[in-house]
Coordinates of C-alpha atoms and ligand atoms in Angstrom, one line a residue:
X1 CA -95.9 28.8 93.1
X2 CA -93.2 27.6 90.7
X3 CA -95.2 28.9 87.7
X4 CA -95.5 32.3 89.4
X5 CA -91.7 32.5 90.1
X6 CA -90.9 31.7 86.5
X7 CA -93.3 34.4 85.2
X8 CA -91.6 37.0 87.5
X9 CA -88.2 36.0 86.2
X10 CA -89.4 36.4 82.6
X11 CA -90.8 39.8 83.3
X12 CA -87.4 40.9 84.8
X13 CA -85.6 40.1 81.6
X14 CA -84.9 42.7 78.9
X15 CA -87.2 42.0 76.0
X16 CA -85.2 40.9 73.0
X17 CA -86.5 43.8 70.9
X18 CA -85.5 46.5 73.4
X19 CA -83.7 49.2 71.3
X20 CA -80.0 48.9 72.1
X21 CA -79.3 52.5 71.5
X22 CA -81.2 54.3 74.3
X23 CA -80.7 57.9 73.1
X24 CA -79.8 58.8 76.7
X25 CA -76.2 60.1 77.3
X26 CA -73.9 57.3 78.3
X27 CA -72.2 58.2 81.5
X28 CA -68.8 56.5 82.1
X29 CA -68.2 55.7 85.8
X30 CA -66.1 58.5 87.2
X31 CA -62.7 57.4 88.2
X32 CA -60.3 59.4 90.1
X33 CA -58.0 60.8 87.4
X34 CA -54.6 62.0 88.4
X35 CA -55.0 65.1 86.2
X36 CA -57.4 67.9 85.5
X37 CA -58.0 68.5 81.8
X38 CA -59.2 72.0 80.9
X39 CA -60.2 73.5 77.6
X40 CA -59.8 77.2 77.0
X41 CA -60.5 79.4 74.0
X42 CA -57.6 81.8 74.3
X43 CA -58.1 85.2 72.7
X44 CA -55.4 86.5 70.4
X45 CA -54.7 90.2 69.9
X46 CA -57.0 90.3 66.8
X47 CA -59.9 88.7 68.7
X48 CA -59.5 85.3 67.2
X49 CA -59.8 82.5 69.8
X50 CA -57.6 79.5 69.8
X51 CA -58.7 76.1 71.2
X52 CA -56.3 75.1 73.9
X53 CA -56.1 71.9 76.0
X54 CA -54.4 72.3 79.4
X55 CA -53.6 69.2 81.3
X56 CA -52.6 69.9 84.9
X57 CA -51.4 67.1 87.3
X58 CA -53.7 66.9 90.4
X59 CA -52.1 68.8 93.3
X60 CA -49.6 70.7 91.0
X61 CA -48.0 73.8 92.5
X62 CA -45.3 75.9 90.9
X63 CA -45.2 73.6 87.9
X64 CA -43.5 74.4 84.6
X65 CA -45.6 74.4 81.4
X66 CA -44.8 72.7 78.2
X67 CA -46.5 74.1 75.1
X68 CA -47.0 72.6 71.6
X69 CA -49.0 74.5 68.9
X70 CA -50.3 72.0 66.3
X71 CA -52.4 71.7 63.1
X72 CA -53.0 68.0 64.1
X73 CA -55.9 68.2 66.6
X74 CA -54.9 69.4 70.1
X75 CA -57.7 67.4 71.7
X76 CA -56.4 64.2 70.0
X77 CA -52.8 65.0 71.0
X78 CA -53.9 65.0 74.6
X79 CA -55.8 61.7 74.3
X80 CA -53.4 58.9 73.4
X81 CA -55.5 56.6 75.5
X82 CA -58.8 57.2 77.3
X83 CA -57.4 56.8 80.8
X84 CA -57.4 58.3 84.2
X85 CA -53.6 58.4 84.2
X86 CA -51.9 61.5 82.7
X87 CA -49.0 59.3 81.6
X88 CA -51.4 57.4 79.3
X89 CA -53.3 60.2 77.8
X90 CA -50.2 62.2 76.6
X91 CA -47.9 61.2 73.8
X92 CA -45.0 58.8 74.4
X93 CA -42.5 61.6 74.0
X94 CA -44.0 63.4 76.9
X95 CA -43.6 60.6 79.5
X96 CA -40.4 62.0 81.0
X97 CA -42.0 65.3 81.6
X98 CA -45.3 63.9 83.0
X99 CA -43.2 61.8 85.5
X100 CA -41.7 65.1 86.6
X101 CA -45.0 66.9 87.2
X102 CA -45.0 69.3 84.2
X103 CA -48.2 70.9 83.0
X104 CA -48.9 70.0 79.4
X105 CA -50.6 72.4 76.9
X106 CA -51.6 71.6 73.3
X107 CA -53.2 74.3 71.1
X108 CA -54.8 74.2 67.7
X109 CA -53.2 76.7 65.3
X110 CA -55.6 79.2 63.7
X111 CA -58.1 77.7 61.4
X112 CA -57.6 74.0 62.4
X113 CA -59.8 71.8 64.5
X114 CA -61.3 73.8 67.4
X115 CA -59.5 77.1 66.7
X116 CA -61.2 80.0 65.0
X117 CA -59.7 82.1 62.2
X118 CA -58.1 81.1 58.8
X119 CA -55.6 78.4 58.2
X120 CA -52.7 79.2 56.0
X121 CA -50.5 76.1 55.4
X122 CA -47.3 78.0 56.0
X123 CA -48.4 81.3 57.4
X124 CA -45.6 83.7 56.7
X125 CA -44.3 86.0 59.4
X126 CA -45.6 89.6 59.5
X127 CA -43.9 91.4 56.6
X128 CA -44.1 91.5 52.9
X129 CA -46.1 88.3 52.5
X130 CA -48.3 88.9 55.5
X131 CA -49.6 92.4 55.9
X132 CA -51.8 91.5 58.9
X133 CA -50.8 92.0 62.6
X134 CA -50.8 88.3 63.5
X135 CA -48.6 85.3 62.7
X136 CA -47.4 82.3 64.6
X137 CA -45.0 84.4 66.6
X138 CA -47.7 86.7 67.9
X139 CA -50.1 83.7 68.5
X140 CA -47.4 82.0 70.6
X141 CA -46.7 85.3 72.4
X142 CA -50.4 85.9 73.2
X143 CA -50.9 82.2 74.3
X144 CA -48.0 82.3 76.6
X145 CA -49.1 85.6 78.1
X146 CA -52.5 84.1 78.8
X147 CA -51.2 80.9 80.2
X148 CA -48.9 82.5 82.8
X149 CA -51.9 84.6 84.0
X150 CA -54.6 81.9 84.0
X151 CA -53.0 78.7 85.1
X152 CA -52.6 79.2 88.9
X153 CA -50.7 75.9 89.3
X154 CA -47.9 77.1 87.1
X155 CA -44.6 78.8 88.0
X156 CA -44.9 81.2 85.1
X157 CA -42.2 79.5 83.0
X158 CA -42.9 78.0 79.6
X159 CA -41.0 75.6 77.4
X160 CA -42.0 74.9 73.8
X161 CA -41.3 71.8 71.9
X162 CA -42.7 69.8 69.0
X163 CA -41.7 68.0 65.8
X164 CA -42.2 68.9 62.2
X165 CA -45.1 71.3 61.8
X166 CA -45.1 71.5 65.6
X167 CA -41.4 72.3 65.3
X168 CA -42.1 74.9 62.7
X169 CA -44.4 76.7 65.2
X170 CA -41.7 76.6 67.8
X171 CA -39.2 78.1 65.4
X172 CA -41.8 80.8 64.6
X173 CA -42.2 81.6 68.3
X174 CA -38.4 82.1 68.6
X175 CA -38.5 85.0 66.1
X176 CA -40.2 87.2 68.7
X177 CA -40.3 85.3 72.0
X178 CA -42.5 86.1 75.1
X179 CA -40.3 86.7 78.1
X180 CA -41.9 83.7 79.9
X181 CA -40.7 81.4 77.1
X182 CA -37.5 80.1 78.8
X183 CA -36.4 77.2 76.6
X184 CA -37.3 75.6 73.3
X185 CA -36.7 72.4 71.3
X186 CA -37.8 72.6 67.6
X187 CA -37.6 69.0 66.4
X188 CA -37.3 68.5 62.6
X189 CA -38.9 71.8 62.0
X190 CA -39.9 73.0 58.6
X191 CA -37.5 75.9 57.9
X192 CA -37.1 76.1 54.1
X193 CA -39.7 74.2 52.2
X194 CA -38.1 74.7 48.8
X195 CA -34.5 73.8 49.6
X196 CA -35.1 70.6 51.5
X197 CA -38.0 70.5 53.9
X198 CA -41.3 68.8 53.1
X199 CA -42.4 70.3 49.8
X200 CA -39.4 70.2 47.5
X201 CA -35.7 69.3 47.4
X202 CA -33.6 71.8 45.4
X203 CA -36.6 72.5 43.2
X204 CA -37.8 68.9 42.6
X205 CA -41.4 68.5 43.9
X206 CA -42.3 65.8 46.4
X207 CA -45.5 64.1 45.2
X208 CA -45.9 62.1 48.4
X209 CA -47.5 65.2 49.9
X210 CA -50.7 65.2 47.8
X211 CA -52.5 63.0 50.3
X212 CA -51.3 65.3 53.1
X213 CA -52.7 68.4 51.3
X214 CA -56.1 66.9 51.0
X215 CA -56.0 65.6 54.6
X216 CA -55.0 68.9 56.0
X217 CA -56.8 71.4 53.7
X218 CA -60.1 69.9 52.6
X219 CA -61.6 70.5 56.0
X220 CA -61.0 72.4 59.2
X221 CA -60.9 69.1 61.1
X222 CA -59.5 65.9 59.7
X223 CA -59.9 66.1 55.9
X224 CA -60.5 63.5 53.3
X225 CA -58.1 61.4 51.3
X226 CA -57.4 60.8 47.6
X227 CA -59.2 57.9 46.1
X228 CA -56.9 55.0 45.3
X229 CA -56.9 53.7 41.7
X230 CA -54.1 51.1 42.1
X231 CA -51.9 49.3 44.5
X232 CA -48.6 50.6 43.2
X233 CA -48.2 54.4 43.4
X234 CA -45.4 54.1 40.9
X235 CA -47.9 53.0 38.2
X236 CA -50.5 55.5 39.4
X237 CA -48.3 58.5 39.2
X238 CA -46.6 57.4 35.9
X239 CA -50.0 57.0 34.3
X240 CA -51.2 60.4 35.6
X241 CA -48.4 62.4 33.8
X242 CA -47.1 65.5 35.4
X243 CA -47.7 66.5 39.0
X244 CA -50.1 69.1 37.6
X245 CA -52.0 66.3 35.7
X246 CA -52.3 64.2 38.9
X247 CA -53.4 67.2 40.8
X248 CA -56.1 68.1 38.3
X249 CA -57.4 64.6 38.1
X250 CA -57.7 64.4 41.9
X251 CA -59.4 67.8 42.5
X252 CA -56.3 69.5 44.0
X253 CA -56.9 72.6 42.0
X254 CA -59.6 73.6 44.5
X255 CA -56.9 74.0 47.1
X256 CA -55.3 77.5 47.2
X257 CA -52.1 75.9 48.6
X258 CA -51.6 73.8 45.5
X259 CA -52.1 76.9 43.4
X260 CA -49.5 78.8 45.5
X261 CA -47.0 76.0 45.0
X262 CA -47.5 75.9 41.2
X263 CA -47.3 79.7 41.0
X264 CA -43.9 79.6 42.6
X265 CA -41.9 76.7 41.1
X266 CA -38.6 78.6 41.5
X267 CA -37.0 80.0 44.7
X268 CA -38.6 83.4 44.4
X269 CA -39.6 85.9 47.1
X270 CA -42.4 83.6 48.2
X271 CA -39.9 81.0 49.4
X272 CA -37.0 83.3 50.3
X273 CA -39.2 85.4 52.6
X274 CA -40.4 82.3 54.3
X275 CA -37.0 80.7 54.8
X276 CA -36.9 80.8 58.6
X277 CA -33.1 80.3 58.8
X278 CA -32.7 83.7 57.1
X279 CA -35.0 85.3 59.7
X280 CA -33.3 83.6 62.6
X281 CA -29.9 84.6 61.4
X282 CA -30.8 88.2 62.2
X283 CA -32.6 87.4 65.5
X284 CA -30.8 87.7 68.8
X285 CA -30.7 84.3 70.5
X286 CA -32.8 85.1 73.6
X287 CA -34.1 81.6 74.4
X288 CA -31.8 78.6 75.0
X289 CA -32.7 76.4 72.0
X290 CA -32.0 72.8 71.2
X291 CA -32.4 72.1 67.5
X292 CA -33.2 68.5 66.7
X293 CA -32.6 66.7 63.5
X294 CA -33.0 63.0 62.4
X295 CA -30.0 61.8 60.4
X296 CA -32.4 59.9 58.1
X297 CA -35.3 62.3 58.3
X298 CA -37.5 61.5 55.2
X299 CA -39.5 64.8 55.5
X300 CA -37.4 67.6 57.0
X301 CA -33.7 67.0 56.2
X302 CA -32.9 70.7 56.0
X303 CA -34.5 72.6 58.8
X304 CA -32.9 72.0 62.2
X305 CA -29.2 72.0 61.2
X306 CA -29.6 75.1 58.9
X307 CA -31.4 77.0 61.7
X308 CA -28.7 75.9 64.1
X309 CA -26.0 77.1 61.7
X310 CA -27.8 80.4 61.1
X311 CA -28.0 81.2 64.8
X312 CA -24.6 79.9 65.8
X313 CA -22.7 83.1 65.1
X314 CA -25.0 85.0 67.5
X315 CA -24.3 82.5 70.4
X316 CA -21.1 84.1 71.6
X317 CA -21.0 82.1 74.8
X318 CA -21.8 78.8 73.1
X319 CA -24.5 78.3 75.7
X320 CA -27.8 79.1 74.0
X321 CA -27.8 77.4 70.7
X322 CA -27.6 73.6 70.7
X323 CA -27.7 70.9 68.1
X324 CA -28.8 67.3 68.5
X325 CA -28.8 64.8 65.6
X326 CA -30.0 61.3 66.3
X327 CA -30.1 58.2 64.0
X328 CA -33.7 58.8 63.4
X329 CA -36.5 58.9 60.8
X330 CA -38.8 61.9 60.9
X331 CA -40.1 62.5 64.5
X332 CA -38.7 59.2 65.8
X333 CA -37.2 61.3 68.6
X334 CA -40.6 61.0 70.3
X335 CA -41.0 57.3 69.9
X336 CA -38.7 54.2 70.3
X337 CA -35.5 54.2 68.4
X338 CA -33.6 51.0 68.8
X339 CA -33.5 50.6 65.1
X340 CA -34.5 52.1 61.8
X341 CA -35.4 49.5 59.2
X342 CA -32.6 47.0 59.2
X343 CA -30.1 49.3 61.0
X344 CA -29.8 48.6 64.7
X345 CA -28.7 51.0 67.4
X346 CA -27.2 50.8 70.9
X347 CA -30.4 50.8 72.8
X348 CA -33.4 53.1 72.6
X349 CA -31.5 56.2 71.4
X350 CA -34.7 58.4 71.5
X351 CA -35.5 57.5 75.1
X352 CA -31.8 58.0 76.0
X353 CA -32.0 61.5 74.5
X354 CA -35.3 62.5 76.0
X355 CA -34.4 61.2 79.5
X356 CA -30.7 62.1 79.8
X357 CA -30.5 65.3 77.6
X358 CA -33.8 66.9 76.8
X359 CA -35.5 66.7 80.2
X360 CA -32.5 68.0 82.2
X361 CA -32.0 70.8 79.7
X362 CA -35.7 71.8 80.1
X363 CA -35.5 71.4 83.9
X364 CA -32.6 73.7 84.1
X365 CA -34.6 76.6 82.7
X366 CA -38.1 75.7 83.9
X367 CA -37.8 74.2 87.3
X368 CA -36.7 76.4 90.2
X369 CA -33.6 75.0 91.9
X370 CA -32.9 72.4 89.2
X371 CA -29.2 71.8 88.6
X372 CA -27.4 73.0 85.5
X373 CA -27.7 70.3 82.9
X374 CA -24.6 68.8 81.4
X375 CA -25.5 69.6 77.9
X376 CA -22.9 69.4 75.2
X377 CA -23.1 72.2 72.6
X378 CA -23.5 69.5 69.9
X379 CA -24.7 65.9 70.4
X380 CA -24.6 63.7 67.3
X381 CA -25.1 60.0 66.9
X382 CA -22.2 58.3 65.2
X383 CA -24.0 56.0 62.8
X384 CA -20.9 54.0 61.9
X385 CA -19.6 53.3 65.4
X386 CA -23.0 53.2 67.1
X387 CA -22.6 55.7 69.9
X388 CA -23.3 59.3 70.8
X389 CA -20.6 61.9 70.1
X390 CA -20.5 65.0 72.5
X391 CA -18.9 67.8 70.5
X392 CA -17.9 71.4 71.1
X393 CA -19.1 72.5 67.7
X394 CA -20.4 71.4 64.3
X395 CA -19.4 70.6 61.7
X396 CA -16.0 69.0 62.6
X397 CA -14.8 69.2 59.0
X398 CA -15.6 71.5 56.0
X399 CA -14.0 73.3 53.1
X400 CA -12.6 76.1 55.3
X401 CA -12.6 77.2 58.9
X402 CA -13.3 73.9 60.6
X403 CA -11.0 71.7 62.8
X404 CA -10.4 69.5 59.7
X405 CA -10.6 70.1 56.0
X406 CA -12.9 68.3 53.6
X407 CA -11.3 66.1 51.0
X408 CA -12.6 65.4 47.5
X409 CA -13.4 61.8 46.7
X410 CA -13.3 61.5 43.0
X411 CA -15.6 59.6 40.6
X412 CA -13.1 57.8 38.4
X413 CA -13.2 55.9 35.1
X414 CA -14.4 52.3 35.3
X415 CA -16.7 53.0 38.2
X416 CA -13.9 53.6 40.6
X417 CA -14.1 56.0 43.6
X418 CA -10.8 57.3 44.9
X419 CA -9.1 60.2 46.8
X420 CA -6.6 60.2 43.8
X421 CA -7.8 62.6 41.1
X422 CA -8.4 61.5 37.5
X423 CA -5.4 60.9 35.3
X424 CA -4.8 62.0 31.7
X425 CA -5.8 59.2 29.4
X426 CA -8.6 57.9 31.6
X427 CA -11.9 57.5 29.9
X428 CA -13.6 60.9 30.1
X429 CA -17.1 59.9 31.2
X430 CA -19.6 57.2 32.0
X431 CA -23.1 57.5 30.5
X432 CA -26.6 56.2 30.8
X433 CA -30.0 56.8 29.2
X434 CA -32.5 58.4 31.5
X435 CA -36.0 57.5 30.3
X436 CA -38.9 59.4 31.9
X437 CA -41.1 56.6 30.9
X438 CA -39.1 54.2 33.1
X439 CA -38.0 56.3 36.1
X440 CA -35.9 54.8 38.9
X441 CA -38.1 54.0 41.9
X442 CA -37.0 55.5 45.2
X443 CA -38.1 52.4 47.0
X444 CA -38.7 48.8 45.8
X445 CA -42.0 48.3 43.9
X446 CA -44.8 48.1 44.5
X447 CA -44.4 51.6 46.0
X448 CA -47.1 52.5 48.4
X449 CA -47.0 56.0 50.0
X450 CA -49.5 54.8 52.6
X451 CA -47.1 52.0 53.7
X452 CA -45.8 53.5 56.9
X453 CA -42.9 51.1 57.3
X454 CA -41.7 51.8 53.8
X455 CA -42.1 55.6 54.1
X456 CA -40.4 55.9 57.5
X457 CA -37.4 53.7 56.5
X458 CA -36.8 54.2 52.8
X459 CA -33.8 56.4 53.5
X460 CA -31.9 53.4 54.9
X461 CA -33.1 50.9 52.3
X462 CA -30.4 48.6 50.8
X463 CA -29.7 50.3 47.5
X464 CA -28.9 47.0 45.8
X465 CA -32.5 47.1 44.5
X466 CA -31.4 49.7 41.9
X467 CA -27.6 49.0 41.7
X468 CA -27.0 47.5 38.3
X469 CA -29.9 49.2 36.6
X470 CA -28.6 50.6 33.3
X471 CA -29.8 54.1 34.3
X472 CA -27.9 54.1 37.6
X473 CA -24.2 54.8 37.7
X474 CA -22.2 53.2 40.4
X475 CA -18.7 54.3 41.6
X476 CA -17.1 52.4 44.5
X477 CA -13.8 52.3 46.4
X478 CA -11.7 49.3 47.3
X479 CA -12.5 47.8 50.7
X480 CA -11.1 50.4 53.2
X481 CA -7.9 49.5 55.0
X482 CA -8.6 52.1 57.7
X483 CA -11.8 53.5 59.0
X484 CA -13.0 56.7 57.1
X485 CA -14.6 59.2 59.4
X486 CA -16.9 62.0 58.2
X487 CA -18.7 64.7 60.3
X488 CA -20.4 67.5 58.4
X489 CA -21.8 68.2 55.0
X490 CA -20.8 66.1 51.9
X491 CA -20.6 68.5 49.0
X492 CA -21.4 67.3 45.5
X493 CA -19.3 68.6 42.7
X494 CA -20.6 66.9 39.7
X495 CA -19.5 67.6 36.1
X496 CA -22.3 66.3 34.0
X497 CA -23.9 66.7 30.6
X498 CA -27.3 65.9 29.2
X499 CA -28.6 65.5 25.7
X500 CA -31.8 67.2 26.9
X501 CA -32.3 70.8 27.9
X502 CA -33.3 70.1 31.5
X503 CA -32.4 67.3 33.9
X504 CA -32.4 66.1 37.5
X505 CA -29.4 64.7 39.2
X506 CA -29.7 62.4 42.1
X507 CA -26.5 61.6 44.1
X508 CA -26.2 59.1 46.9
X509 CA -23.3 58.5 49.3
X510 CA -23.5 54.9 50.4
X511 CA -21.7 52.7 53.0
X512 CA -21.2 49.2 51.5
X513 CA -20.9 46.5 54.1
X514 CA -18.4 43.6 53.6
X515 CA -19.8 40.8 51.4
X516 CA -20.2 38.7 54.5
X517 CA -21.0 39.8 58.0
X518 CA -20.9 36.6 60.2
X519 CA -22.6 38.2 63.2
X520 CA -25.4 39.7 61.1
X521 CA -25.6 37.6 57.9
X522 CA -28.5 39.7 56.5
X523 CA -26.2 42.8 56.4
X524 CA -23.7 41.1 54.1
X525 CA -23.1 43.5 51.2
X526 CA -25.8 45.9 52.4
X527 CA -25.7 49.3 50.6
X528 CA -26.7 51.8 53.3
X529 CA -27.4 55.3 52.1
X530 CA -25.6 57.8 54.4
X531 CA -26.8 60.9 52.5
X532 CA -28.7 61.6 49.3
X533 CA -30.3 64.4 47.5
X534 CA -32.0 65.4 44.2
X535 CA -31.1 68.6 42.3
X536 CA -33.2 70.1 39.5
X537 CA -30.7 71.1 36.9
X538 CA -32.6 74.2 35.6
X539 CA -31.5 75.9 38.9
X540 CA -27.8 75.2 38.2
X541 CA -27.0 78.8 37.9
X542 CA -29.7 80.4 40.0
X543 CA -32.3 79.0 42.3
X544 CA -34.5 82.0 41.5
X545 CA -34.3 81.9 37.7
X546 CA -34.6 78.6 35.9
X547 CA -32.5 78.3 32.8
X548 CA -32.3 75.7 30.0
X549 CA -29.2 73.5 30.1
X550 CA -26.8 73.7 27.2
X551 CA -27.0 70.4 25.4
X552 CA -24.2 67.8 25.8
X553 CA -21.8 70.2 27.5
X554 CA -20.2 69.1 30.8
X555 CA -21.3 71.6 33.4
X556 CA -20.7 71.8 37.1
X557 CA -23.6 71.0 39.5
X558 CA -22.7 71.8 43.1
X559 CA -25.0 71.0 45.9
X560 CA -24.9 69.9 49.5
X561 CA -26.0 66.5 50.7
X562 CA -27.7 66.2 54.1
X563 CA -25.3 66.2 57.0
X564 CA -23.7 63.0 58.3
X565 CA -21.7 61.8 61.3
X566 CA -20.5 58.4 60.1
X567 CA -17.5 56.1 60.2
X568 CA -17.1 53.8 57.2
X569 CA -15.5 50.9 58.9
X570 CA -12.4 49.0 57.9
X571 CA -13.4 46.4 55.2
X572 CA -16.4 48.5 54.1
X573 CA -16.4 50.3 50.8
X574 CA -17.7 53.8 49.9
X575 CA -20.1 54.0 47.0
X576 CA -21.6 56.8 45.1
X577 CA -24.6 56.3 42.9
X578 CA -25.8 58.8 40.3
X579 CA -29.2 58.7 38.6
X580 CA -31.8 61.2 37.2
X581 CA -35.1 60.1 38.8
X582 CA -36.3 59.2 42.2
X583 CA -39.9 58.3 41.5
X584 CA -42.7 58.7 42.4
X585 CA -41.5 60.6 45.4
X586 CA -40.2 63.3 43.2
X587 CA -42.0 64.4 40.1
X588 CA -40.2 63.6 36.8
X589 CA -38.2 66.2 35.0
X590 CA -39.4 66.1 31.4
X591 CA -35.7 66.5 30.3
X592 CA -36.9 69.2 27.9
X593 CA -36.9 72.7 29.3
X594 CA -40.5 73.9 29.8
X595 CA -41.7 77.1 31.5
X596 CA -43.2 75.2 34.5
X597 CA -42.4 71.5 35.2
X598 CA -45.6 71.1 37.2
X599 CA -47.4 71.5 33.9
X600 CA -45.1 69.6 31.5
X601 CA -47.1 67.9 28.7
X602 CA -46.8 64.3 27.6
X603 CA -44.7 65.3 24.5
X604 CA -42.2 67.1 26.7
X605 CA -41.0 63.9 28.4
X606 CA -38.0 62.6 26.4
X607 CA -35.2 60.2 26.9
X608 CA -31.8 61.8 27.5
X609 CA -28.2 60.6 27.4
X610 CA -26.6 61.6 30.6
X611 CA -22.9 61.7 31.1
X612 CA -20.9 62.0 34.3
X613 CA -17.5 63.3 33.5
X614 CA -14.2 62.3 35.1
X615 CA -11.3 63.6 33.1
X616 CA -8.6 65.7 34.8
X617 CA -10.2 69.0 33.6
X618 CA -13.8 67.9 34.2
X619 CA -13.4 66.0 37.5
X620 CA -16.5 65.0 39.4
X621 CA -16.2 64.5 43.2
X622 CA -17.9 64.6 46.5
X623 CA -16.0 66.7 49.1
X624 CA -16.2 64.5 52.2
X625 CA -16.0 66.2 55.6
X626 CA -13.2 63.9 56.8
X627 CA -11.5 64.2 60.2
Ligands
PG9_1 N1 -43.7 67.0 57.7 C1 -44.9 67.5 58.1 C2 -45.0 69.0 57.9 C3 -44.1 69.9 58.5 C4 -44.3 71.3 58.2 C5 -45.2 71.7 57.3 C6 -46.0 70.8 56.8 C7 -45.9 69.4 57.0 C8 -45.2 67.1 59.5 O1 -44.9 66.0 59.9 O2 -45.8 67.8 60.3

């Protein structure tokens, strides 16, 4: 009997060689999800169908809809975790809306992931650059029209929000909004790719994006990557040569987008026609809009505040056009924001904003019977005093027409920085040699574009890592006896000369902490960048037409730094650093005038002697928006 029992047991076991992949569909146990996820192919007016994921909370009635149009995989955006709980499947930034019973909609833009049609990296609005009948404005219009007719649980009201590319599609929808679009929040939207968002900064090209181009453009779905040939991107890009050389070596020439970029190095009609702030300036403000900007946004420093400024004159009642600037890196608004790199804030500033400002603002326009939100026209984090400022308008200080007037802070002989202008008899300039063979790194080496911590926080990196280099000029004030408050745009007014015929100028406004900070020893002497930018000198006279720079002549370079709301505290010092490279983030200027910097040849890269002038008649300064 015992032998029989053992034999039966053996038979019941799975034979060791049973194939472990059965070929039959694996069926997960069905759990009661608290949502219903639907997929629709929504037809656009030209017949193209767009892949749309609609997540409806179970039992929803008269619920508002939140729409995001994305090139980043709508299905993936609605699948943070594989979970039966709606809170878990949607992105962290959506949690406050999920808790309030909103319907959430993600849609792939034309040509990406599940959507049909062609993808154009920055599809221009209908007009001179786009002779078709469709663009992101019509696609948003057609989508909203379909949603209000086909989602029976909805109350027919739609809000749009999204960051970066997803903010760009919100801004596009605002140029011709569907009547059911009741409220919008473009977060760090790309508004002008040449001036300061994503692709270039005042004409200097951002090489960090090569990987993004291949990832986004080599396939309809998730694309490939660029093969790595070294650990330090500083070395890799230096060895490659020009941006064009790097692109050629890595197959980028197959991508029409790369060709478009190189065919339009200057701010010609291709860029001007696509600058959304120009379009928005002539668009009635129909939809209450909250523009969102990170104060240390490493990708889209230009968009939100310029779009806000463009629309502001049309907001006569000061109740439709809003601005929020948080102490955030790119898109940090949708995550946790207790700190950025070494800089700590007063709690989770992103959650505070989403919970206490964004959600009540959306509720006001989307939820029947919701109270009027207590939304300040401008909400800006004060990065020096560590609190939010609720303001009636922005900026608080500027050259003319603001509550306070900007004041020039002069670069002075001997590396001083002062509100007193230069005096006769002072040394006329400081100089350095900018060598394209040894460019100044934008972040400590080894520089790895793929290092997310580095990339998201380099704008707050302690600048002591370059301070003291022979090709970085430093000007600094005495320790401040009173706090110095700024709120607006610091304007660079540099008088500079070069021994070359083209040149880049990088200017950084820095808050230098006291040498010793007993309560945070690691912050002793920290050089915190408050605002910085790079300017390609060939566009000194015209962004549209590049021109060689006259050799060794002090010439004015005027450009705006990103906006700031900062208090330099008593005992801190203000510093300005000037240099001519920010590598490998920005491509190197050969310092010899060539027709197209993308295709500079090895022999074009030459050392140049750079002078920053500070005599009474060639005074260099930064106009600080003090108040
Ligand atoms: N910065 C990215 C982007 C925005 C707009 C156009 C292209 C790229 C992004 O984070 O989406």
